[in-house]
Amino acid sequence: MTKYTVTPELPSWDETSPDFQKETAELVTAVKELNRSVTTLNKALMRLQQRIADHSQQNANSAPEKHLH
């Protein structure tokens, strides 16, 4: 049995074309927005971790000591 592979021709990149420049600009904008979102998420996660650590410390400080008899 003979197998055939079809390789579609990809259009050549024309970096000077308005479409290429527009799509590149849109991609750059999207990456910047994503980066801002990730930064916001990281800050929120750090605040949450700090709150958990503070809460754990408060619980450790306020827990009644247990004595084994």
mmCIF file of the C-alpha atoms, coordinates in Angstrom:
data_MODEL
# 
_entry.id   MODEL 
# 
loop_
_atom_site.group_PDB 
_atom_site.id 
_atom_site.type_symbol 
_atom_site.label_atom_id 
_atom_site.label_alt_id 
_atom_site.label_comp_id 
_atom_site.label_asym_id 
_atom_site.label_entity_id 
_atom_site.label_seq_id 
_atom_site.pdbx_PDB_ins_code 
_atom_site.Cartn_x 
_atom_site.Cartn_y 
_atom_site.Cartn_z 
_atom_site.occupancy 
_atom_site.B_iso_or_equiv 
_atom_site.pdbx_formal_charge 
_atom_site.auth_seq_id 
_atom_site.auth_comp_id 
_atom_site.auth_asym_id 
_atom_site.auth_atom_id 
_atom_site.pdbx_PDB_model_num 
ATOM 1  C CA . MET A 1 1  ? 0.000  0.000  0.000  1.00 0.00 ? 1  MET A CA 1 
ATOM 2  C CA . THR A 1 2  ? 1.369  3.381  -0.963 1.00 0.00 ? 2  THR A CA 1 
ATOM 3  C CA . LYS A 1 3  ? 1.140  6.252  1.504  1.00 0.00 ? 3  LYS A CA 1 
ATOM 4  C CA . TYR A 1 4  ? 0.905  9.789  0.295  1.00 0.00 ? 4  TYR A CA 1 
ATOM 5  C CA . THR A 1 5  ? 1.771  12.810 2.371  1.00 0.00 ? 5  THR A CA 1 
ATOM 6  C CA . VAL A 1 6  ? 0.273  16.136 1.472  1.00 0.00 ? 6  VAL A CA 1 
ATOM 7  C CA . THR A 1 7  ? 2.249  19.115 2.696  1.00 0.00 ? 7  THR A CA 1 
ATOM 8  C CA . PRO A 1 8  ? 0.318  22.330 2.313  1.00 0.00 ? 8  PRO A CA 1 
ATOM 9  C CA . GLU A 1 9  ? 2.309  25.293 1.141  1.00 0.00 ? 9  GLU A CA 1 
ATOM 10 C CA . LEU A 1 10 ? 2.545  27.887 3.835  1.00 0.00 ? 10 LEU A CA 1 
ATOM 11 C CA . PRO A 1 11 ? 2.296  31.484 2.763  1.00 0.00 ? 11 PRO A CA 1 
ATOM 12 C CA . SER A 1 12 ? 5.616  33.249 3.030  1.00 0.00 ? 12 SER A CA 1 
ATOM 13 C CA . TRP A 1 13 ? 5.932  35.778 5.810  1.00 0.00 ? 13 TRP A CA 1 
ATOM 14 C CA . ASP A 1 14 ? 5.971  39.318 4.615  1.00 0.00 ? 14 ASP A CA 1 
ATOM 15 C CA . GLU A 1 15 ? 6.986  41.327 7.633  1.00 0.00 ? 15 GLU A CA 1 
ATOM 16 C CA . THR A 1 16 ? 6.245  44.535 5.790  1.00 0.00 ? 16 THR A CA 1 
ATOM 17 C CA . SER A 1 17 ? 2.607  43.674 5.093  1.00 0.00 ? 17 SER A CA 1 
ATOM 18 C CA . PRO A 1 18 ? -0.008 45.618 7.086  1.00 0.00 ? 18 PRO A CA 1 
ATOM 19 C CA . ASP A 1 19 ? -1.698 42.349 8.145  1.00 0.00 ? 19 ASP A CA 1 
ATOM 20 C CA . PHE A 1 20 ? 1.540  40.970 9.576  1.00 0.00 ? 20 PHE A CA 1 
ATOM 21 C CA . GLN A 1 21 ? 2.257  44.196 11.437 1.00 0.00 ? 21 GLN A CA 1 
ATOM 22 C CA . LYS A 1 22 ? -1.312 44.401 12.756 1.00 0.00 ? 22 LYS A CA 1 
ATOM 23 C CA . GLU A 1 23 ? -1.310 40.791 13.952 1.00 0.00 ? 23 GLU A CA 1 
ATOM 24 C CA . THR A 1 24 ? 2.116  41.245 15.551 1.00 0.00 ? 24 THR A CA 1 
ATOM 25 C CA . ALA A 1 25 ? 0.923  44.372 17.367 1.00 0.00 ? 25 ALA A CA 1 
ATOM 26 C CA . GLU A 1 26 ? -2.177 42.509 18.584 1.00 0.00 ? 26 GLU A CA 1 
ATOM 27 C CA . LEU A 1 27 ? -0.009 39.651 19.824 1.00 0.00 ? 27 LEU A CA 1 
ATOM 28 C CA . VAL A 1 28 ? 2.322  42.030 21.680 1.00 0.00 ? 28 VAL A CA 1 
ATOM 29 C CA . THR A 1 29 ? -0.680 43.720 23.310 1.00 0.00 ? 29 THR A CA 1 
ATOM 30 C CA . ALA A 1 30 ? -2.165 40.369 24.316 1.00 0.00 ? 30 ALA A CA 1 
ATOM 31 C CA . VAL A 1 31 ? 1.137  39.222 25.845 1.00 0.00 ? 31 VAL A CA 1 
ATOM 32 C CA . LYS A 1 32 ? 1.425  42.478 27.829 1.00 0.00 ? 32 LYS A CA 1 
ATOM 33 C CA . GLU A 1 33 ? -2.127 42.046 29.126 1.00 0.00 ? 33 GLU A CA 1 
ATOM 34 C CA . LEU A 1 34 ? -1.393 38.429 30.044 1.00 0.00 ? 34 LEU A CA 1 
ATOM 35 C CA . ASN A 1 35 ? 1.762  39.497 31.846 1.00 0.00 ? 35 ASN A CA 1 
ATOM 36 C CA . ARG A 1 36 ? -0.207 42.079 33.870 1.00 0.00 ? 36 ARG A CA 1 
ATOM 37 C CA . SER A 1 37 ? -2.768 39.411 34.766 1.00 0.00 ? 37 SER A CA 1 
ATOM 38 C CA . VAL A 1 38 ? -0.068 36.964 35.864 1.00 0.00 ? 38 VAL A CA 1 
ATOM 39 C CA . THR A 1 39 ? 1.581  39.706 37.957 1.00 0.00 ? 39 THR A CA 1 
ATOM 40 C CA . THR A 1 40 ? -1.758 40.468 39.612 1.00 0.00 ? 40 THR A CA 1 
ATOM 41 C CA . LEU A 1 41 ? -2.332 36.763 40.248 1.00 0.00 ? 41 LEU A CA 1 
ATOM 42 C CA . ASN A 1 42 ? 1.148  36.354 41.759 1.00 0.00 ? 42 ASN A CA 1 
ATOM 43 C CA . LYS A 1 43 ? 0.597  39.316 44.089 1.00 0.00 ? 43 LYS A CA 1 
ATOM 44 C CA . ALA A 1 44 ? -2.749 37.899 45.192 1.00 0.00 ? 44 ALA A CA 1 
ATOM 45 C CA . LEU A 1 45 ? -1.166 34.489 45.820 1.00 0.00 ? 45 LEU A CA 1 
ATOM 46 C CA . MET A 1 46 ? 1.620  36.052 47.887 1.00 0.00 ? 46 MET A CA 1 
ATOM 47 C CA . ARG A 1 47 ? -0.957 37.955 49.992 1.00 0.00 ? 47 ARG A CA 1 
ATOM 48 C CA . LEU A 1 48 ? -2.929 34.754 50.480 1.00 0.00 ? 48 LEU A CA 1 
ATOM 49 C CA . GLN A 1 49 ? 0.196  32.835 51.506 1.00 0.00 ? 49 GLN A CA 1 
ATOM 50 C CA . GLN A 1 50 ? 1.035  35.582 54.000 1.00 0.00 ? 50 GLN A CA 1 
ATOM 51 C CA . ARG A 1 51 ? -2.484 35.498 55.456 1.00 0.00 ? 51 ARG A CA 1 
ATOM 52 C CA . ILE A 1 52 ? -2.283 31.716 55.823 1.00 0.00 ? 52 ILE A CA 1 
ATOM 53 C CA . ALA A 1 53 ? 1.126  32.014 57.494 1.00 0.00 ? 53 ALA A CA 1 
ATOM 54 C CA . ASP A 1 54 ? -0.146 34.753 59.830 1.00 0.00 ? 54 ASP A CA 1 
ATOM 55 C CA . HIS A 1 55 ? -3.244 32.727 60.666 1.00 0.00 ? 55 HIS A CA 1 
ATOM 56 C CA . SER A 1 56 ? -1.172 29.602 61.323 1.00 0.00 ? 56 SER A CA 1 
ATOM 57 C CA . GLN A 1 57 ? 1.148  31.602 63.591 1.00 0.00 ? 57 GLN A CA 1 
ATOM 58 C CA . GLN A 1 58 ? -1.817 33.056 65.505 1.00 0.00 ? 58 GLN A CA 1 
ATOM 59 C CA . ASN A 1 59 ? -3.252 29.587 65.974 1.00 0.00 ? 59 ASN A CA 1 
ATOM 60 C CA . ALA A 1 60 ? 0.087  28.293 67.193 1.00 0.00 ? 60 ALA A CA 1 
ATOM 61 C CA . ASN A 1 61 ? 0.386  31.169 69.659 1.00 0.00 ? 61 ASN A CA 1 
ATOM 62 C CA . SER A 1 62 ? -3.161 30.869 70.979 1.00 0.00 ? 62 SER A CA 1 
ATOM 63 C CA . ALA A 1 63 ? -3.386 27.084 71.155 1.00 0.00 ? 63 ALA A CA 1 
ATOM 64 C CA . PRO A 1 64 ? -3.566 25.830 74.704 1.00 0.00 ? 64 PRO A CA 1 
ATOM 65 C CA . GLU A 1 65 ? -0.530 23.840 75.647 1.00 0.00 ? 65 GLU A CA 1 
ATOM 66 C CA . LYS A 1 66 ? -1.182 20.162 76.044 1.00 0.00 ? 66 LYS A CA 1 
ATOM 67 C CA . HIS A 1 67 ? 0.562  18.290 78.810 1.00 0.00 ? 67 HIS A CA 1 
ATOM 68 C CA . LEU A 1 68 ? 0.970  14.563 78.679 1.00 0.00 ? 68 LEU A CA 1 
ATOM 69 C CA . HIS A 1 69 ? 0.392  12.830 82.001 1.00 0.00 ? 69 HIS A CA 1 
# 
